[in-house]
Short mmCIF file of C-alpha atoms in Angstrom, two decimals:
data_model
loop_
_atom_site.label_atom_id
_atom_site.label_comp_id
_atom_site.label_asym_id
_atom_site.label_seq_id
_atom_site.Cartn_x
_atom_site.Cartn_y
_atom_site.Cartn_z
CA GLY A 1 9.88 -15.02 -12.90
CA GLU A 2 8.80 -13.14 -9.84
CA SER A 3 5.09 -12.79 -9.24
CA VAL A 4 2.71 -11.24 -6.78
CA GLY A 5 -0.96 -11.72 -7.26
CA LEU A 6 -4.23 -11.54 -5.53
CA HIS A 7 -6.79 -14.47 -5.37
CA LEU A 8 -9.92 -12.71 -6.26
CA PRO A 9 -10.52 -10.10 -8.92
CA THR A 10 -13.50 -8.75 -6.94
CA LEU A 11 -14.87 -8.91 -3.58
CA SER A 12 -18.18 -7.53 -2.37
CA VAL A 13 -18.88 -6.84 1.38
CA GLN A 14 -21.70 -5.47 3.36
CA GLU A 15 -21.10 -1.97 4.79
CA GLY A 16 -19.85 -2.27 8.34
CA ASP A 17 -18.53 -5.81 7.91
CA ASN A 18 -14.79 -6.72 7.76
CA SER A 19 -13.05 -7.22 4.48
CA ILE A 20 -10.26 -9.67 3.86
CA ILE A 21 -8.15 -9.40 0.77
CA ASN A 22 -5.63 -12.09 0.01
CA CYS A 23 -2.46 -12.07 -1.96
CA ALA A 24 0.17 -14.70 -2.72
CA TYR A 25 3.80 -14.10 -3.85
CA SER A 26 6.29 -16.50 -5.34
CA ASN A 27 9.69 -15.23 -4.20
CA SER A 28 10.65 -16.69 -0.86
CA ALA A 29 13.48 -14.04 -0.72
CA SER A 30 11.07 -11.20 -0.65
CA ASP A 31 11.30 -9.38 2.64
CA TYR A 32 9.17 -6.28 2.32
CA PHE A 33 5.43 -6.13 1.25
CA ILE A 34 3.13 -3.28 0.52
CA TRP A 35 -0.49 -2.76 0.17
CA TYR A 36 -1.85 0.03 -2.07
CA LYS A 37 -5.32 1.31 -2.61
CA GLN A 38 -6.25 2.83 -5.91
CA GLU A 39 -9.50 4.67 -6.31
CA SER A 40 -10.83 5.20 -9.83
CA GLY A 41 -8.98 7.61 -11.89
CA LYS A 42 -6.34 8.21 -9.17
CA GLY A 43 -2.76 6.99 -8.46
CA PRO A 44 -2.09 4.10 -5.92
CA GLN A 45 -2.18 5.34 -2.40
CA PHE A 46 -0.07 3.63 0.32
CA ILE A 47 -1.98 1.87 3.06
CA ILE A 48 0.34 -0.19 5.01
CA ASP A 49 3.56 -2.20 4.74
CA ILE A 50 5.15 -5.21 6.57
CA ARG A 51 8.57 -6.67 6.74
CA SER A 52 9.35 -10.31 6.69
CA ASN A 53 10.36 -10.33 10.32
CA MET A 54 6.97 -9.52 11.31
CA ASP A 55 3.71 -11.66 10.89
CA LYS A 56 1.18 -8.89 11.70
CA ARG A 57 0.98 -5.15 11.58
CA GLN A 58 -1.84 -2.99 12.44
CA GLY A 59 -2.80 0.50 11.23
CA GLN A 60 -5.99 2.56 11.31
CA ARG A 61 -8.69 0.09 10.61
CA VAL A 62 -6.28 -2.16 8.61
CA THR A 63 -4.27 -5.08 9.53
CA VAL A 64 -1.64 -6.89 7.44
CA LEU A 65 -0.89 -10.46 8.01
CA LEU A 66 2.06 -12.29 6.73
CA ASN A 67 2.55 -16.09 6.53
CA LYS A 68 6.02 -16.75 5.04
CA THR A 69 5.55 -20.51 5.24
CA VAL A 70 2.92 -20.51 2.48
CA LYS A 71 4.05 -17.05 1.13
CA HIS A 72 0.73 -15.51 1.59
CA LEU A 73 -0.23 -12.13 2.87
CA SER A 74 -3.72 -10.56 3.64
CA LEU A 75 -5.17 -7.17 4.27
CA GLN A 76 -7.90 -6.97 6.81
CA ILE A 77 -10.22 -3.84 6.72
CA ALA A 78 -12.41 -3.47 9.79
CA ALA A 79 -15.82 -1.99 9.50
CA THR A 80 -15.72 -1.41 5.87
CA GLN A 81 -17.09 1.83 4.73
CA PRO A 82 -18.19 3.22 1.33
CA GLY A 83 -14.89 5.17 1.05
CA ASP A 84 -13.01 1.81 0.99
CA SER A 85 -14.33 0.98 -2.36
CA ALA A 86 -11.29 0.87 -4.56
CA VAL A 87 -8.91 -1.68 -6.21
CA TYR A 88 -6.39 -3.09 -3.76
CA PHE A 89 -2.98 -4.12 -4.73
CA CYS A 90 -0.20 -6.04 -2.90
CA ALA A 91 3.22 -5.32 -3.96
CA ALA A 92 6.74 -6.43 -3.26
CA PRO A 93 9.84 -4.69 -4.41
CA TYR A 94 12.45 -6.82 -5.93
CA SER A 95 16.08 -6.48 -7.06
CA SER A 96 18.47 -3.81 -5.94
CA ALA A 97 16.64 -1.24 -7.93
CA SER A 98 13.66 -1.55 -5.65
CA LYS A 99 11.46 -1.99 -8.53
CA ILE A 100 7.81 -3.09 -7.59
CA ILE A 101 6.01 -5.71 -9.23
CA PHE A 102 2.33 -5.35 -8.85
CA GLY A 103 0.00 -8.22 -8.85
CA SER A 104 -3.50 -8.10 -10.38
CA GLY A 105 -5.80 -6.07 -8.00
CA THR A 106 -8.86 -6.94 -6.06
CA ARG A 107 -11.81 -4.58 -6.63
CA LEU A 108 -13.66 -4.12 -3.36
CA SER A 109 -17.11 -3.09 -3.71
CA ILE A 110 -19.43 -2.22 -0.61
CA ARG A 111 -23.10 -3.04 -0.29
CA PRO A 112 -25.27 -0.66 1.58
CA GLY B 1 5.16 14.11 3.62
CA ALA B 2 6.08 12.03 0.71
CA VAL B 3 3.95 13.85 -1.81
CA VAL B 4 4.27 13.14 -5.67
CA SER B 5 2.63 15.44 -8.06
CA GLN B 6 2.17 15.01 -11.91
CA HIS B 7 1.39 17.44 -14.69
CA PRO B 8 -0.71 17.62 -16.62
CA SER B 9 -3.50 15.43 -15.01
CA TRP B 10 -5.01 14.78 -18.51
CA VAL B 11 -4.01 15.48 -22.15
CA ILE B 12 -5.63 14.95 -25.54
CA CYS B 13 -3.43 15.12 -28.49
CA LYS B 14 -3.37 14.41 -32.20
CA SER B 15 -1.71 11.32 -33.46
CA GLY B 16 1.92 11.96 -34.38
CA THR B 17 2.58 14.74 -31.87
CA SER B 18 4.72 14.41 -28.73
CA VAL B 19 3.51 14.71 -25.16
CA LYS B 20 5.55 15.47 -22.09
CA ILE B 21 4.40 14.38 -18.70
CA GLU B 22 6.25 15.83 -15.53
CA CYS B 23 6.62 14.05 -12.13
CA ARG B 24 7.72 16.00 -9.11
CA SER B 25 8.56 15.07 -5.58
CA LEU B 26 7.22 17.97 -3.47
CA ASP B 27 8.74 17.40 -0.16
CA PHE B 28 11.72 15.10 -0.62
CA GLN B 29 14.42 14.44 -3.01
CA ALA B 30 14.13 11.34 -5.12
CA THR B 31 17.04 9.87 -6.80
CA THR B 32 14.96 7.23 -8.27
CA MET B 33 11.51 7.56 -9.91
CA PHE B 34 9.46 4.99 -11.64
CA TRP B 35 7.06 5.25 -14.55
CA TYR B 36 4.08 3.00 -15.08
CA ARG B 37 1.35 2.68 -17.50
CA GLN B 38 -2.13 1.30 -16.66
CA PHE B 39 -4.88 0.20 -19.07
CA PRO B 40 -8.44 0.17 -17.97
CA LYS B 41 -9.27 -2.47 -15.47
CA GLN B 42 -5.69 -3.77 -15.50
CA SER B 43 -2.78 -3.50 -13.04
CA LEU B 44 0.16 -1.15 -13.18
CA MET B 45 2.86 -2.06 -15.62
CA LEU B 46 6.33 -0.75 -14.89
CA MET B 47 7.80 1.05 -17.93
CA ALA B 48 11.16 2.26 -16.69
CA THR B 49 13.24 3.29 -13.79
CA SER B 50 14.40 6.94 -13.88
CA ASN B 51 17.76 7.65 -12.23
CA GLU B 52 18.84 11.14 -11.46
CA GLY B 53 21.81 12.19 -13.57
CA SER B 54 21.99 8.96 -15.69
CA LYS B 55 20.10 7.06 -18.27
CA ALA B 56 16.80 5.33 -17.48
CA THR B 57 16.47 1.67 -17.35
CA TYR B 58 13.74 0.28 -19.44
CA GLU B 59 11.56 -2.73 -18.87
CA GLN B 60 11.63 -5.37 -21.59
CA GLY B 61 9.29 -4.50 -24.47
CA VAL B 62 9.25 -0.79 -23.73
CA GLU B 63 10.74 1.23 -26.50
CA LYS B 64 13.20 3.81 -25.12
CA ASP B 65 13.18 5.90 -28.26
CA LYS B 66 9.39 6.20 -27.98
CA PHE B 67 9.35 6.91 -24.19
CA LEU B 68 11.90 9.43 -23.44
CA ILE B 69 12.82 9.86 -19.78
CA ASN B 70 14.68 12.57 -18.27
CA HIS B 71 15.68 12.82 -14.70
CA ALA B 72 17.53 16.13 -14.56
CA SER B 73 16.99 16.92 -10.86
CA LEU B 74 16.44 15.32 -7.54
CA THR B 75 12.73 16.35 -7.72
CA LEU B 76 11.71 16.24 -11.35
CA SER B 77 11.46 13.36 -13.82
CA THR B 78 9.83 13.66 -17.24
CA LEU B 79 8.27 11.28 -19.62
CA THR B 80 7.79 12.21 -23.33
CA VAL B 81 5.72 10.15 -25.39
CA THR B 82 7.07 10.67 -28.89
CA SER B 83 4.96 10.45 -32.04
CA ALA B 84 2.04 9.46 -30.09
CA HIS B 85 -0.61 7.08 -31.56
CA PRO B 86 -4.02 5.95 -30.37
CA GLU B 87 -2.64 2.82 -28.94
CA ASP B 88 -0.39 5.04 -26.59
CA SER B 89 -3.70 6.20 -25.01
CA SER B 90 -3.33 5.07 -21.34
CA PHE B 91 -3.08 6.13 -17.72
CA TYR B 92 0.58 7.08 -16.96
CA ILE B 93 1.63 7.08 -13.37
CA CYS B 94 4.95 7.92 -11.81
CA SER B 95 6.33 7.08 -8.33
CA ALA B 96 9.16 8.03 -6.27
CA ARG B 97 11.23 6.63 -3.43
CA ASP B 98 12.09 8.77 -0.43
CA PRO B 99 15.62 7.44 0.19
CA THR B 100 15.74 9.04 3.63
CA SER B 101 12.87 7.15 4.88
CA GLY B 102 14.89 3.80 5.09
CA GLN B 103 11.97 2.08 3.48
CA GLU B 104 11.55 0.90 -0.14
CA THR B 105 7.96 2.26 -0.12
CA GLN B 106 7.10 4.11 -3.38
CA TYR B 107 4.82 6.99 -3.39
CA PHE B 108 2.58 7.52 -6.37
CA GLY B 109 1.61 10.58 -8.38
CA PRO B 110 -2.12 11.08 -9.20
CA GLY B 111 -1.61 9.92 -12.74
CA THR B 112 -1.87 11.45 -16.21
CA ARG B 113 -4.55 10.23 -18.55
CA LEU B 114 -3.46 10.51 -22.08
CA LEU B 115 -5.89 10.32 -25.11
CA VAL B 116 -4.47 10.26 -28.61
CA LEU B 117 -6.89 10.96 -31.34
#
Protein backbone atom coordinates (compact mmCIF):
# COMPACT_ATOMS: atom_id res chain seq x y z
CA GLY A 1 0.00 0.00 0.00
CA GLU A 2 0.92 3.61 -0.01
CA SER A 3 3.28 4.81 2.64
CA VAL A 4 4.83 8.04 3.67
CA GLY A 5 7.24 8.05 6.52
CA LEU A 6 9.94 9.97 8.22
CA HIS A 7 13.38 8.63 8.81
CA LEU A 8 13.92 9.65 12.40
CA PRO A 9 11.35 9.72 15.19
CA THR A 10 13.27 12.41 17.06
CA LEU A 11 15.66 15.20 16.21
CA SER A 12 17.44 17.48 18.63
CA VAL A 13 19.10 20.67 17.41
CA GLN A 14 20.81 23.62 18.98
CA GLU A 15 18.82 26.83 18.99
CA GLY A 16 19.93 28.93 16.05
CA ASP A 17 21.13 25.98 14.00
CA ASN A 18 19.37 24.71 10.90
CA SER A 19 17.11 21.66 11.13
CA ILE A 20 16.63 19.10 8.41
CA ILE A 21 13.77 16.64 8.61
CA ASN A 22 13.65 13.86 6.03
CA CYS A 23 10.77 11.88 4.59
CA ALA A 24 10.43 9.01 2.13
CA TYR A 25 7.40 8.00 0.12
CA SER A 26 6.58 4.88 -1.81
CA ASN A 27 4.17 5.91 -4.54
CA SER A 28 6.00 7.24 -7.55
CA ALA A 29 2.69 8.62 -8.83
CA SER A 30 2.39 11.02 -5.90
CA ASP A 31 2.48 14.53 -7.28
CA TYR A 32 1.79 16.72 -4.30
CA PHE A 33 3.37 16.79 -0.86
CA ILE A 34 2.63 18.73 2.27
CA TRP A 35 4.50 19.37 5.48
CA TYR A 36 2.54 19.85 8.68
CA LYS A 37 3.64 20.93 12.13
CA GLN A 38 1.78 19.68 15.17
CA GLU A 39 2.36 21.25 18.54
CA SER A 40 1.37 19.40 21.67
CA GLY A 41 -2.39 19.21 22.12
CA LYS A 42 -3.16 20.97 18.85
CA GLY A 43 -4.19 20.03 15.35
CA PRO A 44 -1.64 19.89 12.53
CA GLN A 45 -0.74 23.23 11.01
CA PHE A 46 0.09 23.61 7.32
CA ILE A 47 3.68 24.71 6.78
CA ILE A 48 4.52 24.37 3.13
CA ASP A 49 3.69 22.26 0.11
CA ILE A 50 5.36 21.29 -3.13
CA ARG A 51 4.24 19.81 -6.41
CA SER A 52 6.19 17.15 -8.25
CA ASN A 53 7.06 19.52 -11.09
CA MET A 54 9.29 21.39 -8.66
CA ASP A 55 12.34 20.26 -6.74
CA LYS A 56 12.55 23.13 -4.30
CA ARG A 57 10.22 25.59 -2.69
CA GLN A 58 10.94 28.21 -0.11
CA GLY A 59 8.80 29.81 2.51
CA GLN A 60 9.52 31.91 5.52
CA ARG A 61 12.50 30.22 7.19
CA VAL A 62 11.49 26.90 5.65
CA THR A 63 12.55 25.15 2.48
CA VAL A 64 11.20 21.90 1.08
CA LEU A 65 13.33 19.84 -1.27
CA LEU A 66 11.91 17.06 -3.41
CA ASN A 67 13.96 14.31 -5.03
CA LYS A 68 11.65 12.26 -7.19
CA THR A 69 14.40 9.91 -8.30
CA VAL A 70 14.79 8.46 -4.83
CA LYS A 71 11.30 9.42 -3.64
CA HIS A 72 12.55 11.58 -0.86
CA LEU A 73 11.68 14.98 0.45
CA SER A 74 13.06 17.10 3.21
CA LEU A 75 12.05 20.09 5.27
CA GLN A 76 14.74 22.54 6.21
CA ILE A 77 14.16 25.05 8.98
CA ALA A 78 16.62 27.89 9.15
CA ALA A 79 17.79 29.35 12.46
CA THR A 80 15.68 27.01 14.55
CA GLN A 81 13.81 28.68 17.39
CA PRO A 82 12.15 27.30 20.54
CA GLY A 83 8.78 27.83 18.89
CA ASP A 84 9.73 25.29 16.26
CA SER A 85 9.50 22.51 18.82
CA ALA A 86 6.79 20.20 17.54
CA VAL A 87 6.12 16.99 15.68
CA TYR A 88 6.54 17.35 11.93
CA PHE A 89 4.67 15.21 9.43
CA CYS A 90 5.09 14.87 5.72
CA ALA A 91 1.94 13.90 3.91
CA ALA A 92 0.83 13.04 0.41
CA PRO A 93 -2.77 13.00 -0.80
CA TYR A 94 -3.77 9.90 -2.67
CA SER A 95 -6.77 8.67 -4.59
CA SER A 96 -9.37 10.82 -6.22
CA ALA A 97 -10.86 11.49 -2.79
CA SER A 98 -7.71 13.42 -1.87
CA LYS A 99 -7.24 11.43 1.28
CA ILE A 100 -4.01 12.12 3.06
CA ILE A 101 -1.91 9.37 4.54
CA PHE A 102 0.28 10.58 7.33
CA GLY A 103 3.63 9.06 7.98
CA SER A 104 5.13 8.73 11.38
CA GLY A 105 6.22 12.10 12.63
CA THR A 106 9.57 13.50 13.68
CA ARG A 107 9.64 15.21 17.04
CA LEU A 108 11.92 18.22 16.88
CA SER A 109 13.34 19.44 20.15
CA ILE A 110 15.48 22.52 20.60
CA ARG A 111 18.47 22.72 22.92
CA PRO A 112 19.09 26.15 24.44
CA GLY B 1 -8.26 32.22 5.54
CA ALA B 2 -8.91 28.45 5.62
CA VAL B 3 -9.81 28.25 9.29
CA VAL B 4 -11.36 25.11 10.71
CA SER B 5 -12.87 24.99 14.18
CA GLN B 6 -13.96 22.14 16.40
CA HIS B 7 -16.29 21.98 19.34
CA PRO B 8 -15.91 21.01 22.05
CA SER B 9 -12.16 21.21 22.57
CA TRP B 10 -12.35 18.56 25.24
CA VAL B 11 -15.03 16.33 26.72
CA ILE B 12 -15.25 13.84 29.55
CA CYS B 13 -18.11 11.38 29.52
CA LYS B 14 -19.25 8.23 31.20
CA SER B 15 -18.92 4.87 29.54
CA GLY B 16 -21.98 4.04 27.46
CA THR B 17 -22.94 7.59 26.60
CA SER B 18 -22.72 9.21 23.17
CA VAL B 19 -20.63 12.23 22.35
CA LYS B 20 -21.00 14.58 19.40
CA ILE B 21 -18.08 16.55 18.01
CA GLU B 22 -18.58 19.40 15.55
CA CYS B 23 -16.23 20.48 12.81
CA ARG B 24 -16.80 23.78 11.02
CA SER B 25 -15.07 25.51 8.14
CA LEU B 26 -15.28 29.17 9.10
CA ASP B 27 -14.33 31.05 5.95
CA PHE B 28 -14.86 28.60 3.13
CA GLN B 29 -17.29 25.94 2.04
CA ALA B 30 -16.03 22.41 2.31
CA THR B 31 -17.70 19.71 0.28
CA THR B 32 -15.32 17.21 1.83
CA MET B 33 -14.15 16.93 5.40
CA PHE B 34 -12.03 14.26 7.03
CA TRP B 35 -12.02 12.79 10.50
CA TYR B 36 -8.89 11.49 12.19
CA ARG B 37 -8.05 10.07 15.56
CA GLN B 38 -4.68 10.25 17.22
CA PHE B 39 -3.41 8.28 20.18
CA PRO B 40 -0.59 9.63 22.33
CA LYS B 41 2.75 9.79 20.56
CA GLN B 42 1.28 8.31 17.40
CA SER B 43 0.48 9.67 13.99
CA LEU B 44 -2.96 10.68 12.75
CA MET B 45 -5.13 7.82 11.59
CA LEU B 46 -7.77 8.61 9.02
CA MET B 47 -11.17 7.35 10.14
CA ALA B 48 -13.51 8.53 7.42
CA THR B 49 -14.18 10.96 4.63
CA SER B 50 -17.26 13.08 5.13
CA ASN B 51 -19.06 14.18 1.98
CA GLU B 52 -21.68 16.91 2.06
CA GLY B 53 -25.10 15.55 1.25
CA SER B 54 -24.05 11.91 1.05
CA LYS B 55 -22.86 9.07 3.22
CA ALA B 56 -19.42 9.10 4.70
CA THR B 57 -16.74 6.77 3.45
CA TYR B 58 -15.11 4.85 6.27
CA GLU B 59 -11.60 3.47 6.35
CA GLN B 60 -11.09 -0.21 6.83
CA GLY B 61 -11.52 -1.27 10.43
CA VAL B 62 -13.56 1.77 11.46
CA GLU B 63 -17.07 0.89 12.63
CA LYS B 64 -19.56 3.13 10.89
CA ASP B 65 -22.28 2.35 13.42
CA LYS B 66 -20.05 3.41 16.25
CA PHE B 67 -18.68 6.57 14.65
CA LEU B 68 -21.63 8.30 13.05
CA ILE B 69 -20.76 11.07 10.64
CA ASN B 70 -23.15 13.67 9.33
CA HIS B 71 -22.23 16.37 6.83
CA ALA B 72 -25.48 18.26 6.46
CA SER B 73 -24.08 21.56 5.23
CA LEU B 74 -21.06 22.87 3.39
CA THR B 75 -19.56 24.23 6.59
CA LEU B 76 -20.42 21.62 9.20
CA SER B 77 -19.61 17.97 9.76
CA THR B 78 -20.33 16.12 12.97
CA LEU B 79 -18.83 12.96 14.43
CA THR B 80 -20.85 11.12 17.05
CA VAL B 81 -19.10 8.49 19.10
CA THR B 82 -21.93 6.20 20.15
CA SER B 83 -21.88 4.15 23.34
CA ALA B 84 -18.42 5.37 24.12
CA HIS B 85 -16.01 3.17 26.03
CA PRO B 86 -12.64 3.92 27.62
CA GLU B 87 -10.80 2.59 24.56
CA ASP B 88 -12.46 5.35 22.52
CA SER B 89 -10.56 7.92 24.54
CA SER B 90 -8.41 9.72 22.03
CA PHE B 91 -7.70 13.00 20.26
CA TYR B 92 -10.16 13.48 17.41
CA ILE B 93 -9.19 15.90 14.67
CA CYS B 94 -11.10 17.02 11.61
CA SER B 95 -9.83 18.61 8.46
CA ALA B 96 -11.36 20.23 5.42
CA ARG B 97 -10.35 21.02 1.90
CA ASP B 98 -11.02 24.35 0.32
CA PRO B 99 -12.09 23.36 -3.18
CA THR B 100 -11.64 26.89 -4.49
CA SER B 101 -7.96 26.89 -3.61
CA GLY B 102 -7.09 24.55 -6.44
CA GLN B 103 -4.92 22.63 -4.06
CA GLU B 104 -5.43 19.42 -2.18
CA THR B 105 -4.21 20.90 1.06
CA GLN B 106 -6.26 19.99 4.07
CA TYR B 107 -6.66 22.46 6.88
CA PHE B 108 -7.03 20.99 10.32
CA GLY B 109 -9.14 21.87 13.30
CA PRO B 110 -7.61 22.23 16.76
CA GLY B 111 -8.78 18.79 17.82
CA THR B 112 -11.14 17.44 20.46
CA ARG B 113 -9.79 15.44 23.33
CA LEU B 114 -12.23 12.76 24.48
CA LEU B 115 -11.88 10.98 27.79
CA VAL B 116 -14.30 8.17 28.53
CA LEU B 117 -14.48 7.10 32.14
